[in-house]
Each structure stands twice: as structure tokens, then as C-alpha cells.
Short mmCIF file of C-alpha atoms and ligand atoms in Angstrom, two decimals:
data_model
loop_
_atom_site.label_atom_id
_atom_site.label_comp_id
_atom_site.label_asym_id
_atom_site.label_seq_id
_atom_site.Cartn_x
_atom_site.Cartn_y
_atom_site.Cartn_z
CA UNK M 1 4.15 3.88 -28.22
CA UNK M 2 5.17 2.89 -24.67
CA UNK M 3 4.94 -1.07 -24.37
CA UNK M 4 4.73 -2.71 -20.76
CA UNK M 5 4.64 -5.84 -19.48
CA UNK M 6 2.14 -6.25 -16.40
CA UNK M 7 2.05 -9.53 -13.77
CA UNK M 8 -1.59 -9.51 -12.76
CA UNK M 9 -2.30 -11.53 -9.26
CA UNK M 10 -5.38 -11.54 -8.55
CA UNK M 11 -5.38 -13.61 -5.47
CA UNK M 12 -8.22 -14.72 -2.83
CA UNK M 13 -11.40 -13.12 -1.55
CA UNK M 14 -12.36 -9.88 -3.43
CA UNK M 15 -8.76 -9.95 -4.91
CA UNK M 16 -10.40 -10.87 -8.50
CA UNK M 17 -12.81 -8.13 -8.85
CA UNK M 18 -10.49 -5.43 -7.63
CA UNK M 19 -8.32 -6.06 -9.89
CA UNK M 20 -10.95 -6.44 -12.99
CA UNK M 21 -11.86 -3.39 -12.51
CA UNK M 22 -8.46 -1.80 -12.18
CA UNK M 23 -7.28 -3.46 -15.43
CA UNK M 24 -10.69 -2.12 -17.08
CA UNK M 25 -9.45 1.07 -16.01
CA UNK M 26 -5.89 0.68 -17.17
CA UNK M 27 -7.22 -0.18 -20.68
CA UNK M 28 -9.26 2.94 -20.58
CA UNK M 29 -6.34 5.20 -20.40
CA UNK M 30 -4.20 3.15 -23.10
CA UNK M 31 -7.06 3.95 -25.28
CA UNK M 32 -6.01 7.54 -24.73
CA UNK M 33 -2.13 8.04 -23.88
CA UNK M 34 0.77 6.27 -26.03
CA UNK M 35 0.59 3.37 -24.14
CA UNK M 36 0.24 -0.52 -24.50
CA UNK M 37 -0.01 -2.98 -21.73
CA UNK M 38 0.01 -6.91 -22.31
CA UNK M 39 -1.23 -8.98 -18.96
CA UNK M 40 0.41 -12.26 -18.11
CA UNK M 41 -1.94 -13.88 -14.65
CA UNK M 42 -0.23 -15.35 -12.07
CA UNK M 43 -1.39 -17.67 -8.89
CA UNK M 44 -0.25 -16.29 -5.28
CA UNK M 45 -1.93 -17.02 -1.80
CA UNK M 46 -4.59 -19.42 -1.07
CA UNK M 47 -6.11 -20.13 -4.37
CA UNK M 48 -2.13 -20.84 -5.44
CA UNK M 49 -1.94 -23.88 -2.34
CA UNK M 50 -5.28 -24.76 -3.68
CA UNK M 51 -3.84 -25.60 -7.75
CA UNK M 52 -0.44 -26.09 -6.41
CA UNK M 53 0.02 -27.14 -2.78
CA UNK M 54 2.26 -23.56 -2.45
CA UNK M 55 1.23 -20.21 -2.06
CA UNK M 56 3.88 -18.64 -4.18
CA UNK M 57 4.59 -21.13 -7.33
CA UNK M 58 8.30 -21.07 -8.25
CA UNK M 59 6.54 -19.94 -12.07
CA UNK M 60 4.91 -16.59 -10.40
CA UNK M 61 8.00 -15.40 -8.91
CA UNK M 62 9.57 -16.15 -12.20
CA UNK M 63 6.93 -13.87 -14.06
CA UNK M 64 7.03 -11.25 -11.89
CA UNK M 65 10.66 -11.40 -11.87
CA UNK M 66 10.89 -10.60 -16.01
CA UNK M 67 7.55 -8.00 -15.58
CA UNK M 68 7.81 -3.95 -15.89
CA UNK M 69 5.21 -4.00 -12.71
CA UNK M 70 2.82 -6.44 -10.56
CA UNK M 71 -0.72 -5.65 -9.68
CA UNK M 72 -1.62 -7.71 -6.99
CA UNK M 73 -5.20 -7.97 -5.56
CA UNK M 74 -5.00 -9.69 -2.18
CA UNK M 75 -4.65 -12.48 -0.46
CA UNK M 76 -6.11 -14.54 2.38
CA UNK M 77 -9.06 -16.42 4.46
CA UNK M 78 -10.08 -18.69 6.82
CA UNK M 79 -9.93 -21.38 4.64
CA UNK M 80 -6.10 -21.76 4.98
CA UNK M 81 -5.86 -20.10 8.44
CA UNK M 82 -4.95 -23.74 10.09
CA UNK M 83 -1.96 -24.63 7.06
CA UNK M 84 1.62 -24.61 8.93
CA UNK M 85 2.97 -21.03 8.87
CA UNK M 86 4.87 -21.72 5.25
CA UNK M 87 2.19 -22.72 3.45
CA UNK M 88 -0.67 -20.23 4.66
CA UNK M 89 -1.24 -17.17 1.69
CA UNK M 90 0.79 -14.48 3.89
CA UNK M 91 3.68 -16.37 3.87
CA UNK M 92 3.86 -16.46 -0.06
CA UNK M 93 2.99 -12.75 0.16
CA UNK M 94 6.32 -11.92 2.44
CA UNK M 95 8.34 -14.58 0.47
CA UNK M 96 7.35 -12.67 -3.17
CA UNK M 97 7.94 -9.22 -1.56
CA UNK M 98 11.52 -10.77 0.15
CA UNK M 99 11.90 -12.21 -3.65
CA UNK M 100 11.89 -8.96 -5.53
CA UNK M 101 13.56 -7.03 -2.64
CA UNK M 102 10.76 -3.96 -2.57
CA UNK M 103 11.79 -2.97 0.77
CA UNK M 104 9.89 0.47 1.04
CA UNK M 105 6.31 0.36 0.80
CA UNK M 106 4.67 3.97 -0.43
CA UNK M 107 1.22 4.34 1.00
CA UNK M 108 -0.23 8.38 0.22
CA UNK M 109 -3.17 9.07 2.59
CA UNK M 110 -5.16 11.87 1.21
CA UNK M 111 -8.73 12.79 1.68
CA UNK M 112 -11.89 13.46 -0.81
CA UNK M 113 -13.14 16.54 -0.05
CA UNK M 114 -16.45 14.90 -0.78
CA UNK M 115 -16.04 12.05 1.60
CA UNK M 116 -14.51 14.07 4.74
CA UNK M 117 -17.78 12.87 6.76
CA UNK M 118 -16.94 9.34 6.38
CA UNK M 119 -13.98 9.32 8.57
CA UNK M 120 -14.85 8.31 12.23
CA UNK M 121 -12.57 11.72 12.84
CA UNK M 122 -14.18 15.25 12.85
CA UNK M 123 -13.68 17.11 9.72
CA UNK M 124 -12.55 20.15 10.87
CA UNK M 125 -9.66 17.89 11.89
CA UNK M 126 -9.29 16.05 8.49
CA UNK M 127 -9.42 18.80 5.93
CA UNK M 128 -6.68 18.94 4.26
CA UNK M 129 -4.76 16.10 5.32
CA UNK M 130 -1.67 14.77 2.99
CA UNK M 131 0.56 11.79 4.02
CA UNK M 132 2.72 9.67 2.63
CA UNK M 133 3.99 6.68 4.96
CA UNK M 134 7.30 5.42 4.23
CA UNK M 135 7.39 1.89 5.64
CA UNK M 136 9.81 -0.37 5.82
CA UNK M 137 9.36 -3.54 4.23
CA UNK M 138 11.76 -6.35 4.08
CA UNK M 139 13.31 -6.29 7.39
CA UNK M 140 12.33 -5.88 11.30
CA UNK M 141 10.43 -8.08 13.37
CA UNK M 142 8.62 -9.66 10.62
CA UNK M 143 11.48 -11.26 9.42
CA UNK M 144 14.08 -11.55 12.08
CA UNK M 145 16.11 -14.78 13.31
CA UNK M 146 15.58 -16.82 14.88
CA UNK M 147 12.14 -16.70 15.62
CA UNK M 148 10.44 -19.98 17.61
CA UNK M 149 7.22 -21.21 19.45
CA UNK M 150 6.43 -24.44 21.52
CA UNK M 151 3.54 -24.50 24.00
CA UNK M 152 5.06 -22.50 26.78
CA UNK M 153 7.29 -19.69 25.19
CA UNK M 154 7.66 -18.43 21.60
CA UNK M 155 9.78 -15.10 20.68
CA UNK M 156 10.34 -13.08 17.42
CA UNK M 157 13.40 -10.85 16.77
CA UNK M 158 13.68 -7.40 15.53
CA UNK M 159 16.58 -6.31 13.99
CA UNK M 160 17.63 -4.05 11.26
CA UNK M 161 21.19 -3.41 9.70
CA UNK M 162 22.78 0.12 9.54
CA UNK M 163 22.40 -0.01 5.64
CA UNK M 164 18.68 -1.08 5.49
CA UNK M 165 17.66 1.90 7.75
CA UNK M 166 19.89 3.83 4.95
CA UNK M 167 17.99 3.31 2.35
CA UNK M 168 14.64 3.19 3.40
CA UNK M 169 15.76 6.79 4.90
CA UNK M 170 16.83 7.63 1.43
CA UNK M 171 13.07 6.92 -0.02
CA UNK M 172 11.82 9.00 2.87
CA UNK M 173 14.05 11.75 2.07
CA UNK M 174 13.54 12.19 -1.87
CA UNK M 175 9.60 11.70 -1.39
CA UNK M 176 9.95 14.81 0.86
CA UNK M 177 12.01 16.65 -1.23
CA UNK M 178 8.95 16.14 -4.01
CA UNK M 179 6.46 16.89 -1.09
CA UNK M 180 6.54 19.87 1.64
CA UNK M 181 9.82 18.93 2.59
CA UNK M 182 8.88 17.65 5.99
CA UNK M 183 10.00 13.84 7.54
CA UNK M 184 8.77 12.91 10.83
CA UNK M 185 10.60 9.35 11.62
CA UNK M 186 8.55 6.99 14.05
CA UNK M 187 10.64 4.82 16.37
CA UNK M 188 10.69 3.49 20.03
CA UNK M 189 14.41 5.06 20.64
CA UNK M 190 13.56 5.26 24.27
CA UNK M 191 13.40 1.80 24.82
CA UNK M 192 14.58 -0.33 22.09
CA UNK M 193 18.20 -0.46 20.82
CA UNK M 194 16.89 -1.06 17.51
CA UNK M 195 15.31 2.34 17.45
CA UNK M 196 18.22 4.18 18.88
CA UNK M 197 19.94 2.66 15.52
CA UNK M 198 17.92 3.64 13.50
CA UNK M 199 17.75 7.22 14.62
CA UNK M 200 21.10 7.43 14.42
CA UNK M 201 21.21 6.68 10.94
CA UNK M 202 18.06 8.95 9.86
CA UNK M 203 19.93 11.63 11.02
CA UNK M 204 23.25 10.57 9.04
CA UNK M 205 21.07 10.64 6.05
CA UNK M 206 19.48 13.93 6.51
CA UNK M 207 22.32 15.84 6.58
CA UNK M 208 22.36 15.12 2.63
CA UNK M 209 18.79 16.88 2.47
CA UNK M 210 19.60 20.28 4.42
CA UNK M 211 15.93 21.35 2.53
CA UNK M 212 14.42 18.70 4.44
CA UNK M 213 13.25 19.72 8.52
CA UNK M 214 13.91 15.97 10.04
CA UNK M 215 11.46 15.26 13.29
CA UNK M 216 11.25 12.04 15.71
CA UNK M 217 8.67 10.56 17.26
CA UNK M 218 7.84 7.66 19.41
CA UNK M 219 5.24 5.14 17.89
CA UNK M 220 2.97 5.41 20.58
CA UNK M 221 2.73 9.04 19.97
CA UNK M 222 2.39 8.94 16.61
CA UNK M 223 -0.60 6.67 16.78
CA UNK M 224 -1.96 9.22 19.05
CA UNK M 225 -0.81 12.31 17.15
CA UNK M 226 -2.30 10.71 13.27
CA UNK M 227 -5.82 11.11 14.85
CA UNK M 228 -4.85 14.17 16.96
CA UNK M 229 -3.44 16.22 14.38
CA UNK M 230 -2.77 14.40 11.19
CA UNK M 231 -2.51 17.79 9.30
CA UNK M 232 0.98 18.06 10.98
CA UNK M 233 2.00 15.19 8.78
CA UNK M 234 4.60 14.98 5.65
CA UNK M 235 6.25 12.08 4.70
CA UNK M 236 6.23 9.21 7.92
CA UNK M 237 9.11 7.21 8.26
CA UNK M 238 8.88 4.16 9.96
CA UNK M 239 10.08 0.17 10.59
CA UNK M 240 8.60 -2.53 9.33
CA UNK M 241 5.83 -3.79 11.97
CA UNK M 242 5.18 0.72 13.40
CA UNK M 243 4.62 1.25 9.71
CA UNK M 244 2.22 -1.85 9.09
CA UNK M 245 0.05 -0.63 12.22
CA UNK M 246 -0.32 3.09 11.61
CA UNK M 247 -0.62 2.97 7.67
CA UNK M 248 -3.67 1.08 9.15
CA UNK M 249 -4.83 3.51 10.99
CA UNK M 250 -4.12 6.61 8.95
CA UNK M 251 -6.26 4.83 6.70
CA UNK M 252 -9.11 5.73 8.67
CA UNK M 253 -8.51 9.69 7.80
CA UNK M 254 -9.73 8.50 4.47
CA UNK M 255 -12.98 7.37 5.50
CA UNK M 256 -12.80 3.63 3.72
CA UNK M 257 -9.82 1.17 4.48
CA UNK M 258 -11.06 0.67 0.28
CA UNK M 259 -9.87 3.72 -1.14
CA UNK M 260 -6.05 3.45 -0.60
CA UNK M 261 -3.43 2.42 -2.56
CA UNK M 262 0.10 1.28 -1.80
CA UNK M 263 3.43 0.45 -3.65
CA UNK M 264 5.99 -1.86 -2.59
CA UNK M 265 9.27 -0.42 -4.48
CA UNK M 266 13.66 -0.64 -4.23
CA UNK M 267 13.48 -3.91 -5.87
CA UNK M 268 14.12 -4.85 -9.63
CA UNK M 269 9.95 -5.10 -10.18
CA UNK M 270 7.77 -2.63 -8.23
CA UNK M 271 4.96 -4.41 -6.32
CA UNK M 272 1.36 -2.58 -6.33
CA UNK M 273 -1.83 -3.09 -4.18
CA UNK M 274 -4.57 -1.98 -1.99
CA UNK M 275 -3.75 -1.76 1.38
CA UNK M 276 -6.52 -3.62 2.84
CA UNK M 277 -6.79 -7.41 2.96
CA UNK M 278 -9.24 -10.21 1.09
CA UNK M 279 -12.43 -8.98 2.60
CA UNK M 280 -13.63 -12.90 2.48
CA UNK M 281 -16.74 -11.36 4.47
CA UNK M 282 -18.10 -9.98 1.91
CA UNK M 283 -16.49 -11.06 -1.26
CA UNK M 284 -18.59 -12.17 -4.49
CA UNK M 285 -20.98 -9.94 -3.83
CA UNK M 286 -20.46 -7.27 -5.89
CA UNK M 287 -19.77 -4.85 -3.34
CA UNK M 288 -16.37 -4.49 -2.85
CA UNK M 289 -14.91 -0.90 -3.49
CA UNK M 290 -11.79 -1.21 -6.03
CA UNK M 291 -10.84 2.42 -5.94
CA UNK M 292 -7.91 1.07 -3.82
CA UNK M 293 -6.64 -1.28 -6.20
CA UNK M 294 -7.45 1.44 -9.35
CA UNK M 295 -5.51 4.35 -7.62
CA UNK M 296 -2.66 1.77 -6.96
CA UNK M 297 -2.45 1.03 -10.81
CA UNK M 298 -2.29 5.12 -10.95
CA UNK M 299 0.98 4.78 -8.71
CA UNK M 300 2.37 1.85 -10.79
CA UNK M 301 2.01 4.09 -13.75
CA UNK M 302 3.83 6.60 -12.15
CA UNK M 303 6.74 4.75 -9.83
CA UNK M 304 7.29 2.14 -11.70
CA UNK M 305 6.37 3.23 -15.50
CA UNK M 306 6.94 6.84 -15.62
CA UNK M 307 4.10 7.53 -17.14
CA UNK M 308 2.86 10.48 -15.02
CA UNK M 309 -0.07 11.63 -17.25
CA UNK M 310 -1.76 8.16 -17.26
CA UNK M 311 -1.55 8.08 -13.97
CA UNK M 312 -2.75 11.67 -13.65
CA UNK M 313 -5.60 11.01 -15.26
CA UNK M 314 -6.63 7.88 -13.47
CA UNK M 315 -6.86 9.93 -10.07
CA UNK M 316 -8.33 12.85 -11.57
CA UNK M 317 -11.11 10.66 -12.85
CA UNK M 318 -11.69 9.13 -9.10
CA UNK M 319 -11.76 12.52 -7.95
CA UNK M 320 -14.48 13.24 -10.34
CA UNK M 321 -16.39 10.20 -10.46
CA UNK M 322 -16.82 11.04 -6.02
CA UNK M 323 -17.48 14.23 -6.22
CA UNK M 324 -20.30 13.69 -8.71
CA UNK M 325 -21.88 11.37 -6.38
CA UNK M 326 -20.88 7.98 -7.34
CA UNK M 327 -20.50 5.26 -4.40
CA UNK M 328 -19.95 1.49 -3.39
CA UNK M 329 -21.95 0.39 -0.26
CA UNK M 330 -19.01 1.24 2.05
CA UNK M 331 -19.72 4.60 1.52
CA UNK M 332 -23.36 4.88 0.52
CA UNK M 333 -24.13 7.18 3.78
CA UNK M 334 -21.68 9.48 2.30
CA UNK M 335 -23.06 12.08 -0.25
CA UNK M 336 -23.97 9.36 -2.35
CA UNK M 337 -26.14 10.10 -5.72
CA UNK M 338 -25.87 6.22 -6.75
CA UNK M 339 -25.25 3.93 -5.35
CA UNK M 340 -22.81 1.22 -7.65
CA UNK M 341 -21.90 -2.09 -7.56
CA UNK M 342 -18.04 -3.05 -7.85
CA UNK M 343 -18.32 -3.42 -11.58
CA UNK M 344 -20.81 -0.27 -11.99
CA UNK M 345 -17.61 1.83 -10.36
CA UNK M 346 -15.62 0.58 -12.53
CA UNK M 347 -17.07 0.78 -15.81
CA UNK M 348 -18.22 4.41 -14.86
CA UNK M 349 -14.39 5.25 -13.70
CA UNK M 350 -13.11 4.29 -16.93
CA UNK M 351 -15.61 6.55 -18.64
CA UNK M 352 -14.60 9.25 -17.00
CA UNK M 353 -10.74 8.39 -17.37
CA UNK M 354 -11.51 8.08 -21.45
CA UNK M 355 -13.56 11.15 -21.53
CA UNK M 356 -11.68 13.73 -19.53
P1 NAD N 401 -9.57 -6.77 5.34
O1 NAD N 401 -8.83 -5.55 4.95
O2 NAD N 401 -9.69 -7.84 4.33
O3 NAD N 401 -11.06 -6.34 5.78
C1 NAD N 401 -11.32 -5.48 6.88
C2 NAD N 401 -12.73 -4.88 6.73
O4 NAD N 401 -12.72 -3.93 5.66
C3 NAD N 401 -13.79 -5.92 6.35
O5 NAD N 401 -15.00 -5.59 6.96
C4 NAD N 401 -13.92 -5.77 4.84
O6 NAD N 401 -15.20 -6.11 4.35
C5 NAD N 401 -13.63 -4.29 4.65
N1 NAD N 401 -13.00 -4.03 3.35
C6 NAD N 401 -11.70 -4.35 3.01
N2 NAD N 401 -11.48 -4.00 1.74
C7 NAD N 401 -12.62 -3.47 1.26
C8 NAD N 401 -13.01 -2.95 0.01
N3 NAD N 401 -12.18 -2.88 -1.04
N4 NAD N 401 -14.28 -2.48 -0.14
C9 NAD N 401 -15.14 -2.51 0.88
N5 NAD N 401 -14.83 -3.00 2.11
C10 NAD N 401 -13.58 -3.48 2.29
O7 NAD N 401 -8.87 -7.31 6.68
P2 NAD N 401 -9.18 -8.62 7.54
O8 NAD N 401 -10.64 -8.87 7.57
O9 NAD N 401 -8.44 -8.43 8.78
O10 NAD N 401 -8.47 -9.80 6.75
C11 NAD N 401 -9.12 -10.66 5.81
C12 NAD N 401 -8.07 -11.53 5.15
O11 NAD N 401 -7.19 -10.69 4.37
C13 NAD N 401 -7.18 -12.28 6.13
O12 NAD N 401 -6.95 -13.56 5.63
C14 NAD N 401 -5.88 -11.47 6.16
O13 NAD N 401 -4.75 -12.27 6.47
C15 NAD N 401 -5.82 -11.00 4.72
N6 NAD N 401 -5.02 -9.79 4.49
C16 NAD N 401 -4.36 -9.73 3.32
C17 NAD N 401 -3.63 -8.60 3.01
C18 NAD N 401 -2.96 -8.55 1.67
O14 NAD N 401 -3.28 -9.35 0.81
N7 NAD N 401 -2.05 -7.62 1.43
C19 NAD N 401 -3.60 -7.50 3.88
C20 NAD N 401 -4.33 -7.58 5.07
C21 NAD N 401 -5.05 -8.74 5.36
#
């Protein structure tokens, strides 16, 4: 037997029932692989400066610190929107992520067969499609010095050392050399100095992976090219801010910004979460799709626990469970036989992950 710690956050918005329903799931397939996972619940984000007066309590770094793995829900909502920049729930979200040093954030865009008409994009253009942004995660603009704003002038900085573009060029690499052996690196090499760096140093690193064809591209093509052609996609490697807009975008070849997972790795701890925010528009209602948050707890099983077949069988069962018909509201218009509310989805998810 296989014993894990887990850090749950659940966070703001429709954080909470996400992440109930992934952890019903993740009991589901303990009940059928050598696996046991105990849950220790932490505070992050708005709820956290609500019981605390910080969005990232000294004790939930601490936790997540001595975990195997986080599952984080996510974080976020007008209610703290007008705290000073420290003490608003993003800033506890870049501080944990800086924290645990997960500099390369995994996000695998796929798409459902069964759900190819729910993409805005036609789906002779979809089918098929099978990316996997590499993003950059601790570094770039977001975090570059020194940063300032008064009333008349305010600047940010992006910068990135020779080593960080290393190693996030290294997680590029050895996710190709699992995938079709394809990276396509995303930069702005024609204007910014930080790109030409960087390019530089992708191309140092692929000479270790002579398997691996090695392509550029500028960001603004790229954003063009993912709704062009997205088929010509591998593994995307990108900075920190290019990576944070188009993993947005390419989630839109999916159909439902609620369907994708993501995990934040390089670290100590492995950080793992839907890409999509809070929702605070329509949280508590029941409607919320936690597929995303699910098939990220299929990823933590894999990256961060090594246990493949659990997490095999969690995306095998949300493969099954859409193509027999099930569906939250955000995809109701889609081939939908029922129609399911956030905890219906769940529950029936589970089922299938116990009984296949
Ligand atoms: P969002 O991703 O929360 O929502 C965008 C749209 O997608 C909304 O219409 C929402 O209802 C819908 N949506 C999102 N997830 C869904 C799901 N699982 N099922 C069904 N529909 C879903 O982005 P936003 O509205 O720009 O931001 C809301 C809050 O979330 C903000 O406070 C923002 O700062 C925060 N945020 C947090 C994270 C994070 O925690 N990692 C990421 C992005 C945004």
C-alpha cells in the first residue's frame, strides 16, 4: 500500500466544490488501486485574509511544504479586489507558488471527441488536437524588480536568468521526448532582449535532445497560429506572462475553460489546479464543472505520485462519463443526455472510476 500525504486548498468562489468533488473522486480510485491518501485543509486567498488578515498563512505554506502534493481549488473575487496588492488572494497565490519553487506549469490541451462542437473553432480544425504548454512560472514580468506605480507613470520589469530559461527548457524537452517529439518555443526575439536570451539558450538545450525538431515562434503568431492550426502543436514553450495568455486561449480548443487541468512542478511539492479562476459569478450554485480540478488530481497522481494507473483511470472515466452523455450547464448544448449538477458529475465520475 502506497501512503500519501495531500494539502487540500480549497480557496474562494467555486474553489470548494471543485475540489469536493475531485477528492470524492480520488477516494474512488483508492478504493480500487494500492493506494491511501490522508487530507490535511489549508486556508489560501481571500477566505485566508478573511480568518487571518493574510492570504497565504505562514501555517499553509508550512503544510504544503511537508505534503507529497497540493490540490488547490482557486482563488479570488471582488470582495478583496480593493486590498493593497500584498494582501489581495493572487498575491498569496504567486507568493505559495514562489514558496515551493514550481517554476514550470504543465497544462495538456486535448479535446473530447464528444465535445468538438463546443469550441467556438470549427471542428474540422480541432480534431485531433494534442498540446501540452510548458509555461514558465516563477520568473518574467510577473515577478521582476523593481516594479512601481504613482499617478502618472508605473512600469514592471521582465527579466529572466540564463539558468531559469535552462530549466524550464529542460521540462519542455523531456515532455517532448514522452510526446511526438516536437517543441515549438514562443518568444518576442525580434524585439525584446529578453527573448533573444532566451532563444539562445533553448537552442543550447536542444542540442542534448537531437530526437527532438526545436521550432520558434513569435507570441503574436502563436496566438494566431493556436486557432489557425493548433494541430501543428507539440509541446509549447513559453515565458511566464506569453504562457499565462495563450494557455488561456488554447483553452478554448477544448470547448470549456472547466475541463482543463494544470500542474505547477520543479519545486520540492508539486502544485495542482484547474486553470480557470473562482468563477464568483456563478459560484454556490451547483453548477460549476469540476472536471478541471478532477483531471488535475489525475496529473498529481501521475507527476507528482507516480501512480500512473490511478491516474489512468481517472481520465479514462471522464472520457467515458462524456461520451455517454453526461454534462454540467456549461456544456448542456453539447450532446448532452443529462444534464448534472456539480455534485451529480461527481458522484457519477467516481462510479465510473470504481467500476471500470
Ligand atoms: P474565471 O476563470 O473564474 O471565470 C471565467 C468564466 O468562466 C466565468 O464566466 C465563469 O463562470 C466560467 N468558469 C470558470 N470556471 C468554470 C467552471 N469550472 N465551470 C463552469 N464555468 C466556469 O475568470 P475570471 O472571471 O476572470 O476571474 C474570477 C476570479 O478568479 C478573479 O478574482 C480572478 O483574479 C480569479 N482567478 C483565479 C485564478 C486561480 O485561482 N488560479 C486564475 C484566474 C483567475
Amino acid at each position: 500500500m502506497n501512503r500519501y500525504n495531500i494539502a487540500i486548498i480549497k480557496g474562494d468562489g467555486i474553489g470548494p466544490e471543485i475540489v469536493d468533488e475531485a477528492i470524492k473522486v480520488l477516494d474512488a480510485v483508492c478504493s480500487k488501486e494500492d493506494i491511501e491518501l490522508s487530507y490535511e485543509e489549508y486556508l489560501m486567498g481571500g477566505n485566508a485574509y478573511d480568518v487571518t488578515g493574510n492570504p497565504l498563512p505562514d501555517e499553509t505554506v508550512d503544510g504544503c511544504k511537508k505534503s507529497d502534493a497540493i490540490l488547490f481549488g482557486a482563488i479570488g473575487g471582488d470582495k478583496w479586489d480593493g486590498l493593497e496588492r500584498h494582501l489581495r488572494p493572487e498575491s498569496g497565490l504567486l507568493r505559495l507558488r514562489s514558496e515551493l519553487g514550481v517554476y514550470a506549469n504543465l497544462r495538456p490541451t486535448s479535446v473530447f471527441d464528444e465535445l468538438v462542437d463546443a469550441s467556438t473553432i470549427k471542428p474540422e480544425v480541432l480534431k485531433g488536437v494534442d498540446l501540452f504548454v510548458v509555461r514558465e512560472l516563477t520568473g518574467g514580468i510577473y515577478f521582476g524588480q523593481p516594479r512601481e506605480k504613482n499617478a502618472d507613470m508605473a512600469f514592471n520589469t521582465m527579466v529572466y536568468t540564463k539558468e531559469e530559461i535552462k530549466r524550464i527548457a529542460i521540462v519542455a524537452f523531456d515532455s517532448a521526448m514522452k510526446r511526438r517529439k516536437q517543441v515549438c518555443s514562443i518568444d518576442k526575439a525580434n524585439v525584446l532582449e529578453v527573448s533573444q536570451l532566451w532563444r539562445e539558450t533553448v537552442e543550447e538545450v536542444a542540442k542534448d535532445y537531437p530526437e527532438v525538431t526545436l521550432s520558434h515562434m513569435y507570441v503574436d503568431n502563436a496566438a494566431m497560429q493556436l486557432v489557425r492550426n493548433p494541430r501543428q502543436f507539440d509541446v509549447m514553450l513559453t515565458g511566464n506572462i506569453f504562457g499565462d495568455i495563450l494557455s488561456d486561449e488554447a483553452s478554448m480548443i477544448s470547448g470549456s475553460i472547466g475541463l482543463l487541468p494544470s500542474a505547477s512542478v520543479g519545486g520540492k511539492v508539486g502544485l495542482f489546479e484547474p486553470i480557470h479562476g473562482s468563477a464568483p459569478d456563478i459560484a454556490g450554485q451547483g453548477i460549476s464543472n469540476p472536471i478541471a480540478t478532477i483531471m488535475s488530481a489525475a496529473m498529481m497522481l501521475r507527476f507528482a505520485l507516480g501512480e500512473e494507473s490511478a491516474a489512468d483511470r481517472i481520465e479514462k472515466a471522464v472520457a467515458l462519463v462524456l461520451k455517454d452523455g453526461y454534462r454540467t450547464k456549461d456544456l448542456s448544448d453539447y450532446g448532452a443526455k443529462e444534464v448534472c449538477s456539480t455534485t451529480e458529475i461527481g458522484s457519477i465520475i467516481a462510479d465510473y472510476v470504481a467500476k471500470i
